[in-house]
Tab-separated table of C-alpha atoms in Angstrom:
chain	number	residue	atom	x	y	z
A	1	UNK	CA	-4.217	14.817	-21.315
A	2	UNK	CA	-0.552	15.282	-22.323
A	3	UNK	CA	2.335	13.321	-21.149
A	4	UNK	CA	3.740	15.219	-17.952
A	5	UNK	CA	5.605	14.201	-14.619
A	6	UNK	CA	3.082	12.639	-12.204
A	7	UNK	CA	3.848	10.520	-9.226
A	8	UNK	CA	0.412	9.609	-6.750
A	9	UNK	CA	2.897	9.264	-3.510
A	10	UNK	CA	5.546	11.803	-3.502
A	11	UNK	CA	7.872	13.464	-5.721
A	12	UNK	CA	10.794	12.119	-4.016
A	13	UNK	CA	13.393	9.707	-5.122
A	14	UNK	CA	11.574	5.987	-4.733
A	15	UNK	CA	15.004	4.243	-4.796
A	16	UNK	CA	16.364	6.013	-1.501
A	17	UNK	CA	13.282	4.946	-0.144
A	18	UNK	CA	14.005	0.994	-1.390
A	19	UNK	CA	17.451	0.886	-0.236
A	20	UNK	CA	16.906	1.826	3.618
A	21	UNK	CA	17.544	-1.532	4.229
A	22	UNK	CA	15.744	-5.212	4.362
A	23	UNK	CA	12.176	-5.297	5.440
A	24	UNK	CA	11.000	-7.286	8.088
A	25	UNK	CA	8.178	-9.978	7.032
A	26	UNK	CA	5.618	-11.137	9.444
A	27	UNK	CA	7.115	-14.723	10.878
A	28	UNK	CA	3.983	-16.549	9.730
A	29	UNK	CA	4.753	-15.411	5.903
A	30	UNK	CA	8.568	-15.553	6.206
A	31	UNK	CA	7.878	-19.308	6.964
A	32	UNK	CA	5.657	-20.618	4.096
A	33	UNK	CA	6.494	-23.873	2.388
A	34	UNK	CA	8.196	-23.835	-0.978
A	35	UNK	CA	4.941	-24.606	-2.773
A	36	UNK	CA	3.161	-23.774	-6.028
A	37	UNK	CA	0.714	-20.557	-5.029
A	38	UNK	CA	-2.253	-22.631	-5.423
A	39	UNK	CA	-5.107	-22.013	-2.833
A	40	UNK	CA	-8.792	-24.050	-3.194
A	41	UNK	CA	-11.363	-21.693	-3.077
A	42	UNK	CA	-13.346	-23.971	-1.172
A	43	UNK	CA	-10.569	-24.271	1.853
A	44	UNK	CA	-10.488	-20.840	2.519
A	45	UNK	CA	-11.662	-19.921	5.917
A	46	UNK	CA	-12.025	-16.524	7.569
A	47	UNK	CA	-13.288	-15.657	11.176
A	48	UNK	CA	-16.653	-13.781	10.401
A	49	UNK	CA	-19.843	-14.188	7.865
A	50	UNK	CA	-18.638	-10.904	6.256
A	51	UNK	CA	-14.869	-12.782	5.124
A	52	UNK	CA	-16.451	-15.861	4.304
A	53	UNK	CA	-18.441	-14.178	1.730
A	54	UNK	CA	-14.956	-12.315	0.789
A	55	UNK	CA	-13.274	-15.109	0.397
A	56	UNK	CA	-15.681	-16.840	-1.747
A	57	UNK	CA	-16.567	-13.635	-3.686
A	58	UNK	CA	-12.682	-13.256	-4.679
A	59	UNK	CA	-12.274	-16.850	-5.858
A	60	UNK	CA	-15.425	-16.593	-8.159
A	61	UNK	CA	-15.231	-20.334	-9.690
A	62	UNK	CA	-18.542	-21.162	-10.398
A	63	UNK	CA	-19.021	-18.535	-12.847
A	64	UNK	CA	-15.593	-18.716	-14.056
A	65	UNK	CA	-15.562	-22.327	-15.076
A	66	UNK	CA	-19.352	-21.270	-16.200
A	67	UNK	CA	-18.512	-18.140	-18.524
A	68	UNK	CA	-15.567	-20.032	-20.369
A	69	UNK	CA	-17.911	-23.519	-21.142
A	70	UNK	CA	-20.727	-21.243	-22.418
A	71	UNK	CA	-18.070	-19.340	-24.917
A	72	UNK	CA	-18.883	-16.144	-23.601
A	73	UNK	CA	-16.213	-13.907	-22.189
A	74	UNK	CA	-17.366	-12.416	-18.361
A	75	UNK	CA	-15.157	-10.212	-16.430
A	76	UNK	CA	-15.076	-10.778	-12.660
A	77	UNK	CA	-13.486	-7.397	-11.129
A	78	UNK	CA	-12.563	-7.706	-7.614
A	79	UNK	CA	-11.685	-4.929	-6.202
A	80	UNK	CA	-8.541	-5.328	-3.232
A	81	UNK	CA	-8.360	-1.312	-2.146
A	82	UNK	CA	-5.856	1.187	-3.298
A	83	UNK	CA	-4.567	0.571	-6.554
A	84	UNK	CA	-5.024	-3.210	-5.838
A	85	UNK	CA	-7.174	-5.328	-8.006
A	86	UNK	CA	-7.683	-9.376	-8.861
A	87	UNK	CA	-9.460	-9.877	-11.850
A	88	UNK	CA	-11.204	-13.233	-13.450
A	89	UNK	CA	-11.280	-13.535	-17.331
A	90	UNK	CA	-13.112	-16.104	-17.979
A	91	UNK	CA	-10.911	-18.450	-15.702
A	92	UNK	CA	-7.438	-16.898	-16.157
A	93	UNK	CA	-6.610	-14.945	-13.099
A	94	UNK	CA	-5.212	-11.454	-13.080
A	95	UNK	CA	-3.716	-10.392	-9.628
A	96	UNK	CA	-2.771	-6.380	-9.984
A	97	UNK	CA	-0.372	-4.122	-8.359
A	98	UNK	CA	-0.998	-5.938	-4.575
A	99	UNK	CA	-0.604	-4.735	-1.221
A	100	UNK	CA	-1.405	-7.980	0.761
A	101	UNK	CA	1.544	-7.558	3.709
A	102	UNK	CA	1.829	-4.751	5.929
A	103	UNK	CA	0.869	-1.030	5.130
A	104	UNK	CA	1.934	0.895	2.266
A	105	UNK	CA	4.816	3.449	3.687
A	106	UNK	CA	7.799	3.963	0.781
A	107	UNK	CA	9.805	3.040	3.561
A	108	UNK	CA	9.402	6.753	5.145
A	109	UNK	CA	6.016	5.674	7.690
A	110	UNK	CA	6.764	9.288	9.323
A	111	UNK	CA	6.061	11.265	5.864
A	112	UNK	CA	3.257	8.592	4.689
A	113	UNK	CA	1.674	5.378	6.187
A	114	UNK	CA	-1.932	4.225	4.801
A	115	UNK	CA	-3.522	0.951	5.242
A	116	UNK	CA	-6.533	-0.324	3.772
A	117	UNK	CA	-10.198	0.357	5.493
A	118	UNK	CA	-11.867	-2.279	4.694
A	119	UNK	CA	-10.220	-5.256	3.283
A	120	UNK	CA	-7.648	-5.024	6.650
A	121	UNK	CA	-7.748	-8.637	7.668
A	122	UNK	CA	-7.501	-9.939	3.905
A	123	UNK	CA	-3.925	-11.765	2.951
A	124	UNK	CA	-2.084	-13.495	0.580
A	125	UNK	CA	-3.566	-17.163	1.719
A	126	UNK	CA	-6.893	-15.549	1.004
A	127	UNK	CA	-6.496	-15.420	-2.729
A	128	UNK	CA	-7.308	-18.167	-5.041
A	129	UNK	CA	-4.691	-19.736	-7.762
A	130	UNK	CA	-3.375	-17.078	-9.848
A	131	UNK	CA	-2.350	-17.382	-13.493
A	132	UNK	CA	-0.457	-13.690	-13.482
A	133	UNK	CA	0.722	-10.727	-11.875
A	134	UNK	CA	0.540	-7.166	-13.354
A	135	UNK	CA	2.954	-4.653	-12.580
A	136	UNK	CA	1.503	-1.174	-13.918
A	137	UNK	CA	4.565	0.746	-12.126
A	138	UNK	CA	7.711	0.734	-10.402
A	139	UNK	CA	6.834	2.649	-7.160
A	140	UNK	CA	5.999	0.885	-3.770
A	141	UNK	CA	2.128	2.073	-4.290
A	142	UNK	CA	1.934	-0.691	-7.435
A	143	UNK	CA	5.220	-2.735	-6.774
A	144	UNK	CA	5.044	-3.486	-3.183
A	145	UNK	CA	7.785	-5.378	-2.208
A	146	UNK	CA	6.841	-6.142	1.400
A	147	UNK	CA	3.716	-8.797	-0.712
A	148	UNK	CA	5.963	-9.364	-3.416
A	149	UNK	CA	9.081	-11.026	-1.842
A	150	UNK	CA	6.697	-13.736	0.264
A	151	UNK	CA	4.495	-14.297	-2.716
A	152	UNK	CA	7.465	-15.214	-4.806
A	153	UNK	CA	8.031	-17.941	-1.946
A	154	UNK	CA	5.210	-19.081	-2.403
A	155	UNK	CA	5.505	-19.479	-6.257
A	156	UNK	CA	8.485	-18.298	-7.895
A	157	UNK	CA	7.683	-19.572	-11.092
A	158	UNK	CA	4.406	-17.300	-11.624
A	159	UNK	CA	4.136	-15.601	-14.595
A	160	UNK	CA	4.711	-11.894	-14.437
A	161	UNK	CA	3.971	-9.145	-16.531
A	162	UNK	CA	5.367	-5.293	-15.850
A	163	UNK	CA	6.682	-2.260	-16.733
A	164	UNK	CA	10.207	-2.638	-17.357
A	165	UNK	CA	11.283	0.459	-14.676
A	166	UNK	CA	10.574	-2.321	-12.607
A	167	UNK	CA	13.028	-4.612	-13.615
A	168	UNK	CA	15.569	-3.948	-10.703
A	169	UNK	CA	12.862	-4.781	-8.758
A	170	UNK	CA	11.387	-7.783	-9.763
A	171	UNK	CA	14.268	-9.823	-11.414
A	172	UNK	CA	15.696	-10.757	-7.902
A	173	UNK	CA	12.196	-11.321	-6.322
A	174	UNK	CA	10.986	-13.667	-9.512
A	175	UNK	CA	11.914	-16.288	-12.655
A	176	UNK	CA	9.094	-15.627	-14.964
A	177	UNK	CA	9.162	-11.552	-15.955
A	178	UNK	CA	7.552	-10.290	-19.571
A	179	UNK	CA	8.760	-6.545	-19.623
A	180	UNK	CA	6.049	-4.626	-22.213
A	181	UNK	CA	7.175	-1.784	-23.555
A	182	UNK	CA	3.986	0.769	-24.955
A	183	UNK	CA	2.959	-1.552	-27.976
A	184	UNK	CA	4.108	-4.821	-26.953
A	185	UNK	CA	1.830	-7.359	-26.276
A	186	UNK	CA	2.102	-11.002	-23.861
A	187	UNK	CA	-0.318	-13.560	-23.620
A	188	UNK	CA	-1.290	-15.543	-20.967
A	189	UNK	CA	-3.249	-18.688	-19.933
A	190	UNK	CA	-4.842	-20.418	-17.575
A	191	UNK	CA	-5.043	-24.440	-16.516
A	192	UNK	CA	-8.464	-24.393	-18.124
A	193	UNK	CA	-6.947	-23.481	-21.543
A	194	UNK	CA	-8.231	-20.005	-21.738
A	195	UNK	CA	-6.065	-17.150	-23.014
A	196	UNK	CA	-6.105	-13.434	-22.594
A	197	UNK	CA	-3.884	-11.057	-24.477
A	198	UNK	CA	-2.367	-7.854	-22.349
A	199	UNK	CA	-1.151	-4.821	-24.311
A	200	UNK	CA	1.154	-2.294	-22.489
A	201	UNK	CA	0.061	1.354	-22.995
A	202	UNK	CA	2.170	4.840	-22.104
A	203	UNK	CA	1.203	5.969	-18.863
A	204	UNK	CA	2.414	8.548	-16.588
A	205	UNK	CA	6.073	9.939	-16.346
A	206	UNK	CA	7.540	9.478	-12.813
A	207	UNK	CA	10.479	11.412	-12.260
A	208	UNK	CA	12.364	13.482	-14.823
A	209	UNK	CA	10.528	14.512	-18.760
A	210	UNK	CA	12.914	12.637	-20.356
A	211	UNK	CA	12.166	8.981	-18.170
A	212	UNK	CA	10.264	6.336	-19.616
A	213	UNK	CA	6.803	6.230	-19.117
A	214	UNK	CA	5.289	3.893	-16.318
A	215	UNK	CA	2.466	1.299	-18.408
A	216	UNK	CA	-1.059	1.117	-18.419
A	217	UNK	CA	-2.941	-1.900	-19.880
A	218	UNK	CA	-5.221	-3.151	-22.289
A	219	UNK	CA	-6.662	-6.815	-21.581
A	220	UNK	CA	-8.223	-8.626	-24.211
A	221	UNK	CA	-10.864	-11.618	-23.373
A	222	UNK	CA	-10.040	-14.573	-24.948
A	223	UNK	CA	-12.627	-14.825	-27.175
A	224	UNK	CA	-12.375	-11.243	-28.139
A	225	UNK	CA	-15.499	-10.213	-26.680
A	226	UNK	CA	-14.562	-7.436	-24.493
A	227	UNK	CA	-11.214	-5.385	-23.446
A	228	UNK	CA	-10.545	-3.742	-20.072
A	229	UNK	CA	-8.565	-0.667	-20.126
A	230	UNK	CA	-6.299	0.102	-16.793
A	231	UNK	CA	-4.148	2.916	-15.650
A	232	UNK	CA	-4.030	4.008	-12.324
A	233	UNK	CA	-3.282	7.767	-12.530
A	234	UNK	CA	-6.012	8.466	-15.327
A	235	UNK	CA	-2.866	9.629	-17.355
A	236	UNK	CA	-2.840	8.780	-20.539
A	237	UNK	CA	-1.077	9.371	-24.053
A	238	UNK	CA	-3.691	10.383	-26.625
A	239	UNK	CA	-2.194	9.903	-29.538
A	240	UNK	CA	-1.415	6.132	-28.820
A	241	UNK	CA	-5.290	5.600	-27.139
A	242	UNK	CA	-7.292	7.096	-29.959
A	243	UNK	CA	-6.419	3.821	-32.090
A	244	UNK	CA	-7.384	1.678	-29.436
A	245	UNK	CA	-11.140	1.103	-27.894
A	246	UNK	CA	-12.107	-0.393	-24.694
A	247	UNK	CA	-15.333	-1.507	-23.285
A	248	UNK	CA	-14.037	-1.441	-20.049
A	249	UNK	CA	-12.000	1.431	-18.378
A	250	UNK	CA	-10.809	1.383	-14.947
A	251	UNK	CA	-9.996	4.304	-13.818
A	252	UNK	CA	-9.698	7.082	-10.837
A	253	UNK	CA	-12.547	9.709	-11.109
A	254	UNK	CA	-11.472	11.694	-7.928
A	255	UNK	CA	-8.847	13.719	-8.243
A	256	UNK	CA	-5.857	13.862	-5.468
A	257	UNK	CA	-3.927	17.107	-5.352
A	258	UNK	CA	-0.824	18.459	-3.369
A	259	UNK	CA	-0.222	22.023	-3.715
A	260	UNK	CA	0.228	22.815	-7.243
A	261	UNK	CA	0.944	18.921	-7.900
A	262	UNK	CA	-1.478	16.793	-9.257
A	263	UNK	CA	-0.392	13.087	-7.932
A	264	UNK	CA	-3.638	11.369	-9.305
A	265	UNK	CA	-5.865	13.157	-11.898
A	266	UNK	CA	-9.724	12.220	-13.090
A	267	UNK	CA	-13.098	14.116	-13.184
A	268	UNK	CA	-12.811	15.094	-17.324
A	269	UNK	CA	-10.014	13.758	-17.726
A	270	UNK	CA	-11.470	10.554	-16.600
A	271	UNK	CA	-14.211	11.446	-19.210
A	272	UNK	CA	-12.422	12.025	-21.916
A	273	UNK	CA	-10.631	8.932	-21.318
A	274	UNK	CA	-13.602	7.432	-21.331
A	275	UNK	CA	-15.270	8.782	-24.522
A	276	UNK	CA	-11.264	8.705	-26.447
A	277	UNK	CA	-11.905	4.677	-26.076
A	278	UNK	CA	-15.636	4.102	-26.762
A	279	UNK	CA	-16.654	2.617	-23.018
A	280	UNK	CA	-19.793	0.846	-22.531
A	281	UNK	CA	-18.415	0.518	-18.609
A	282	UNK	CA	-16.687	2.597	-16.313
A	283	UNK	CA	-15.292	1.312	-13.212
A	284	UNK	CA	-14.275	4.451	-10.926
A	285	UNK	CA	-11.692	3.283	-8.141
A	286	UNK	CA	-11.089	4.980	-5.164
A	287	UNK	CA	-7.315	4.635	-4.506
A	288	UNK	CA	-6.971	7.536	-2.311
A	289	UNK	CA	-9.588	6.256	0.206
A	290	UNK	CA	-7.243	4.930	2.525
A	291	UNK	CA	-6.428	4.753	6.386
A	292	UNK	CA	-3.603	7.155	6.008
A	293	UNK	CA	-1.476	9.611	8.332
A	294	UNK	CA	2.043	11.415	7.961
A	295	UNK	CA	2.692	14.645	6.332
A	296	UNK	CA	1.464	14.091	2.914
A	297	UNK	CA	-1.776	12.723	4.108
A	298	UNK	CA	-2.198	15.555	5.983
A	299	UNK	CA	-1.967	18.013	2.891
A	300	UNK	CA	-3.341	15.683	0.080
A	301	UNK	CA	-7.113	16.816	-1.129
A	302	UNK	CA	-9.680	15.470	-3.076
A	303	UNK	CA	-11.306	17.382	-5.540
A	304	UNK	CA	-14.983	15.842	-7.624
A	305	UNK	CA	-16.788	13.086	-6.017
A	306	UNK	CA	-18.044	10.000	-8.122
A	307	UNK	CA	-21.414	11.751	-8.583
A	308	UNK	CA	-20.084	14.871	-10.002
A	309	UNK	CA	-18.079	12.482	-12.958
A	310	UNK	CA	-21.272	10.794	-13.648
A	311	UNK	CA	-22.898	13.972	-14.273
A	312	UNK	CA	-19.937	15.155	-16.994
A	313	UNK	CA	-19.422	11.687	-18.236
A	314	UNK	CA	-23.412	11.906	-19.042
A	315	UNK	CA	-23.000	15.198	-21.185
A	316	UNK	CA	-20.134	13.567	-22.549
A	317	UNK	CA	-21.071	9.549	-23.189
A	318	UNK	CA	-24.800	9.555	-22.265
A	319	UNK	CA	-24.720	5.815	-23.087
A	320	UNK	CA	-22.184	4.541	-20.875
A	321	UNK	CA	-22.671	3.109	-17.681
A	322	UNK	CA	-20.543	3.909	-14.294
A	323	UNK	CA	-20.412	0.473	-11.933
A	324	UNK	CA	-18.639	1.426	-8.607
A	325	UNK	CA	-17.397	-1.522	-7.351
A	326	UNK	CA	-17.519	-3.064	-3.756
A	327	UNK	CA	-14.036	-4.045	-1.781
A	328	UNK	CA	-13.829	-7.266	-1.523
A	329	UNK	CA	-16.669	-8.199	-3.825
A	330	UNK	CA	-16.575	-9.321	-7.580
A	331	UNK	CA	-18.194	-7.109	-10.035
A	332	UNK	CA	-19.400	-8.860	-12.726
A	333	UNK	CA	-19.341	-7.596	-16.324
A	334	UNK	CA	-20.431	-9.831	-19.177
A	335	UNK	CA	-20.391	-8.991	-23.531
A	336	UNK	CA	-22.919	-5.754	-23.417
């Protein structure tokens, strides 16, 4: 699919949005200790069966510290709702584009206001230690500023990598900012000595033809054993992917549609996506399944369901596998 001007909330201008004014932060956030954002996994308590095993599923130790000893590379996918993701590389922690404080609204709650269905009680003390944060783009949907501002309280020293139309963003928010350009490369490692390399790749084009493109990622294992591919539009530059393989691709499926505006595409394109970098995996996510209301919820529609892209993407790559993953719930993904 060719380069073209996308946008999965709203063509409207995201900075008007930012500069309505400060947002108000719950009290209990606001008040956090200047501490490193280091959480135990085995102190983390929630009120029901179901979060306990959330909890526990999202820190994912055991087979972190077990994958890296054995010197096999394991991805642990956890999936946080929307475009929200944490991942474990064999021990070095990946927290992507969260929304972990309040609902996701672009500051206008009467034209859009969504919140998450399943994961709603799940915060920021919740998450285990985290080694970086990826920034795929610079709208509130993937840089949401209502989680980022208390999570840099909580460590403004951790390591950040993002697209650099994020950069008036994030510089006052953290310390520790890699901006990748498509190309450019950062690595990044954990307390246990592993490393994982992250490659920024062209994504979509939010606003005017001539704009930068937003990023999409490549994430190499650290002992080489696997890459993850991750964009959350499913838009992608063809020329610059067709070098590049991945035995992991995240990516939407379902298509989400205003009239005559595509915000979030999928379905072939997902496939060809799929088949342009050689998957063994593909990892559909459902970031328009949300509790939403406003005007654009009200005129947003799906088009495909997962089961129609599994029956293209087996014309297309009979040998690759679709894993749908579970909110809240690590899905595990070792060397094929």
């Amino acid at each position: 699919m060719g380069m073209a001007v996308h946008c999965n909330s709203a063509p409207l201008s995201c900075k008007t949005w930012r500069d309505r004014g400060p947002t108000l932060l719950p009290a209990r956030l606001c008040s956090l200790p200047q501490t490193p954002f280091s959480f135990r996994s085995d102190a983390l308590k929630l009120s029901t069966c179901r979060w306990d095993k959330v909890a526990s599923a999202v820190a994912s130790e055991e087979s972190a510290v077990g994958s890296s000893s054995s010197g096999t590379d394991v991805f642990n996918l956890t999936y946080l709702e929307g475009n929200s993701w944490l991942w474990d590389i064999s021990g070095v922690r990946v927290l992507v584009d969260p929304i972990l404080v309040g609902n996701l609204d672009f500051g206008i709650p009467w034209l859009y206001d969504a919140a998450k269905k399943f994961l709603k009680n799940f915060e920021l003390t919740d998450l285990p230690q985290v080694d970086c944060l990826l920034i795929t783009q610079s709208l509130d949907d993937h840089c949401h500023l209502k989680t980022l501002k208390p999570l840099s309280e909580m460590s403004p020293n951790l390591r950040v990598i993002a697209t650099p139309n994020a950069k008036p963003l994030l510089d006052p928010v953290f310390r520790n900012v890699t901006y990748l350009e498509p190309g450019q490369e950062s690595e990044v490692e954990a307390e246990n000595g592993s490393k994982v390399r992250i490659r920024a790749t062209a994504g979509p084009v939010l606003g005017p033809p001539w704009q930068r493109p937003e990023n999409g990622y490549l994430v190499i294992s650290p002992q080489g054993q696997l890459t993850l591919y991750y964009e959350p539009h499913c838009v992608y530059n063809k020329d610059f992917l067709e070098k590049e393989h991945a035995d992991i691709v995240i990516t939407p499926v379902i298509k989400q549609l205003l009239p005559n505006f595509t915000l979030v595409s999928g379905q072939e394109d997902a496939v060809q996506l799929a088949k342009l970098l050689h998957a063994k995996f593909i990892v559909p996510m459902k970031n328009g399944d949300l509790d939403s209301k406003g005007f654009l919820a009200s005129i947003i529609q799906g088009e495909g369901t997962i089961e129609s892209f599994k029956e293209l993407l087996s014309k297309e790559l009979p040998d690759a596998k679709t894993l749908e993953p579970t909110p809240g719930e690590p899905l595990h993904i070792p060397p094929p």
